[in-house]
Amino acid sequence: MPFINVKMAKGRTVEQKQKFVEAITKASAEILNVKEEWVTVVFDEYERESWASGGTLHSIKFGEGYGKIGAE
Amino acid sequence: MPFINVKMAKGRTVEQKQKFVEAITKASAEILNVKEEWVTVVFDEYERESWASGGTLHSIKFGEGYGKIGAE
Amino acid sequence: MPFINVKMAKGRTVEQKQKFVEAITKASAEILNVKEEWVTVVFDEYERESWASGGTLHSIKFGEGYGKIGAE
Amino acid sequence: MPFINVKMAKGRTVEQKQKFVEAITKASAEILNVKEEWVTVVFDEYERESWASGGTLHSIKFGEGYGKIGAE
Amino acid sequence: MPFINVKMAKGRTVEQKQKFVEAITKASAEILNVKEEWVTVVFDEYERESWASGGTLHSIKFGEGYGKIGAE
Amino acid sequence: MPFINVKMAKGRTVEQKQKFVEAITKASAEILNVKEEWVTVVFDEYERESWASGGTLHSIKFGEGYGKIGAE
């Protein structure tokens, strides 16, 4: 505890994910008052055709591919 | 808000998913009283060997492959 | 299958939830090609202090209470 | 996007949750390369009798109440 | 790891939940080849008005209250 | 109902998953007082680079590959 599930678009690097895990784990320890070893972070990464907002799949809204700003 | 997570078997086309997103987003706006742009729909799609009902994995219950009626 | 999890703010009536369930179940049958009895819909409903967007809890952003348009 | 679900024990204050939201949203923008307004954070908070580790419910392992260090 | 989330109707006793946790944790260790202390089990328990199957909320389908066989 | 979601590392065999489904379904029927056919079990299986504990991705902590004891 805590168990933190991050749902986002595919396309980040392992380095980005590691840096993000470090930031979330540090914030959990400092703000939520837990030990770092108790913190679990799990990433669910989605193709654009599996994520929709405002009634449109992101593969239709933004086209194929990953990670362009504005394509999240 | 709302965030709608649809867990289902693999095998639908992008067209089916887009039509389903449109239907859910429209229903959210009309019935739940929100703006369409606030609605997020995310699909988690499963191989039959990762989904079980009544004590049996669907890959064993229905065999390999997708989308036959009765194989959901 | 499918299992549909709807995460939204607290405050809808049972009637709204029933109407939404009917719409989603009908759309699942017609578009995803499943039988209505296979469709499960589960609502997770949140206090504003448990949902944040853009870096701010909704209880701070919109104040206490539920359901005002724009407060989603 | 991203949609971040934080599952943890009940007992944090609104202030702690707001500070944690700020930290996660800032880290998302800086490291995952998204706009802060796209980031959604949702808290699921659990009674000790609904969370178990190592085969024991935390209400049995740690007793009733919240938030003691070591009780997470 | 593993993290096991059990979504079910409200109404079980703490004793039932503890017995179920023991059974799942033991099965995880023996079959999934992990240590018992790594296994987390988290219960999400729902009112009948928040769970629907076949297009109808369970509070409408089964009436108020919990736990009657056939009301799951 | 119940709907049981198992999040774990990639690497188990179909046989392990089927045995685990049988154990969980049996325990659900006996302890939670439901019929076996109502029980749904869904597996989410993760690459090590998508699961972190104690601030480190498991691909960094344990290296590539699956299923070594201690690598969970």
mmCIF file of N, CA, C and O in Angstrom, chain B residues 7 13 18 22 30 32 34 42 48 53 55 58 65 68:
data_model
loop_
_atom_site.group_PDB
_atom_site.id
_atom_site.type_symbol
_atom_site.label_atom_id
_atom_site.label_comp_id
_atom_site.label_asym_id
_atom_site.label_seq_id
_atom_site.Cartn_x
_atom_site.Cartn_y
_atom_site.Cartn_z
ATOM 1 N N LYS B 7 -14.007 -3.944 -20.303
ATOM 2 C CA LYS B 7 -13.169 -5.152 -20.365
ATOM 3 C C LYS B 7 -13.928 -6.185 -21.203
ATOM 4 O O LYS B 7 -15.048 -6.565 -20.853
ATOM 5 N N THR B 13 -13.538 -5.011 -34.278
ATOM 6 C CA THR B 13 -12.869 -4.116 -35.242
ATOM 7 C C THR B 13 -12.827 -2.703 -34.673
ATOM 8 O O THR B 13 -13.578 -2.371 -33.740
ATOM 9 N N GLN B 18 -15.397 2.180 -32.359
ATOM 10 C CA GLN B 18 -15.791 3.587 -32.556
ATOM 11 C C GLN B 18 -17.303 3.735 -32.399
ATOM 12 O O GLN B 18 -17.778 4.649 -31.699
ATOM 13 N N GLU B 22 -19.237 5.969 -29.510
ATOM 14 C CA GLU B 22 -20.245 7.001 -29.816
ATOM 15 C C GLU B 22 -21.522 6.762 -29.000
ATOM 16 O O GLU B 22 -22.086 7.694 -28.407
ATOM 17 N N GLU B 30 -26.583 12.412 -22.379
ATOM 18 C CA GLU B 30 -28.047 12.538 -22.251
ATOM 19 C C GLU B 30 -28.543 12.102 -20.879
ATOM 20 O O GLU B 30 -29.414 12.739 -20.293
ATOM 21 N N LEU B 32 -26.491 10.965 -17.955
ATOM 22 C CA LEU B 32 -25.693 11.327 -16.763
ATOM 23 C C LEU B 32 -25.452 12.834 -16.682
ATOM 24 O O LEU B 32 -24.853 13.323 -15.728
ATOM 25 N N VAL B 34 -23.646 15.126 -18.544
ATOM 26 C CA VAL B 34 -22.273 15.637 -18.658
ATOM 27 C C VAL B 34 -22.031 16.065 -20.106
ATOM 28 O O VAL B 34 -22.797 15.729 -21.001
ATOM 29 N N VAL B 42 -12.129 3.571 -22.239
ATOM 30 C CA VAL B 42 -10.869 2.834 -22.421
ATOM 31 C C VAL B 42 -11.186 1.338 -22.520
ATOM 32 O O VAL B 42 -11.926 0.809 -21.686
ATOM 33 N N ARG B 48 -8.432 -15.273 -24.837
ATOM 34 C CA ARG B 48 -9.323 -16.221 -24.128
ATOM 35 C C ARG B 48 -8.598 -16.898 -22.977
ATOM 36 O O ARG B 48 -9.227 -17.312 -22.006
ATOM 37 N N SER B 53 -14.635 -18.070 -16.738
ATOM 38 C CA SER B 53 -15.941 -18.010 -16.063
ATOM 39 C C SER B 53 -16.340 -19.430 -15.668
ATOM 40 O O SER B 53 -15.998 -20.391 -16.384
ATOM 41 N N GLY B 55 -15.078 -21.297 -13.580
ATOM 42 C CA GLY B 55 -13.952 -22.184 -13.234
ATOM 43 C C GLY B 55 -13.122 -22.640 -14.416
ATOM 44 O O GLY B 55 -12.207 -23.470 -14.261
ATOM 45 N N HIS B 58 -11.456 -19.399 -20.961
ATOM 46 C CA HIS B 58 -12.256 -19.437 -22.199
ATOM 47 C C HIS B 58 -11.503 -20.088 -23.363
ATOM 48 O O HIS B 58 -12.121 -20.607 -24.291
ATOM 49 N N GLY B 65 -8.952 -18.470 -30.971
ATOM 50 C CA GLY B 65 -9.710 -17.602 -31.897
ATOM 51 C C GLY B 65 -10.614 -16.635 -31.155
ATOM 52 O O GLY B 65 -10.637 -16.574 -29.930
ATOM 53 N N LYS B 68 -16.592 -15.677 -31.928
ATOM 54 C CA LYS B 68 -17.788 -16.460 -32.276
ATOM 55 C C LYS B 68 -18.846 -16.127 -31.224
ATOM 56 O O LYS B 68 -18.550 -16.053 -30.048
#
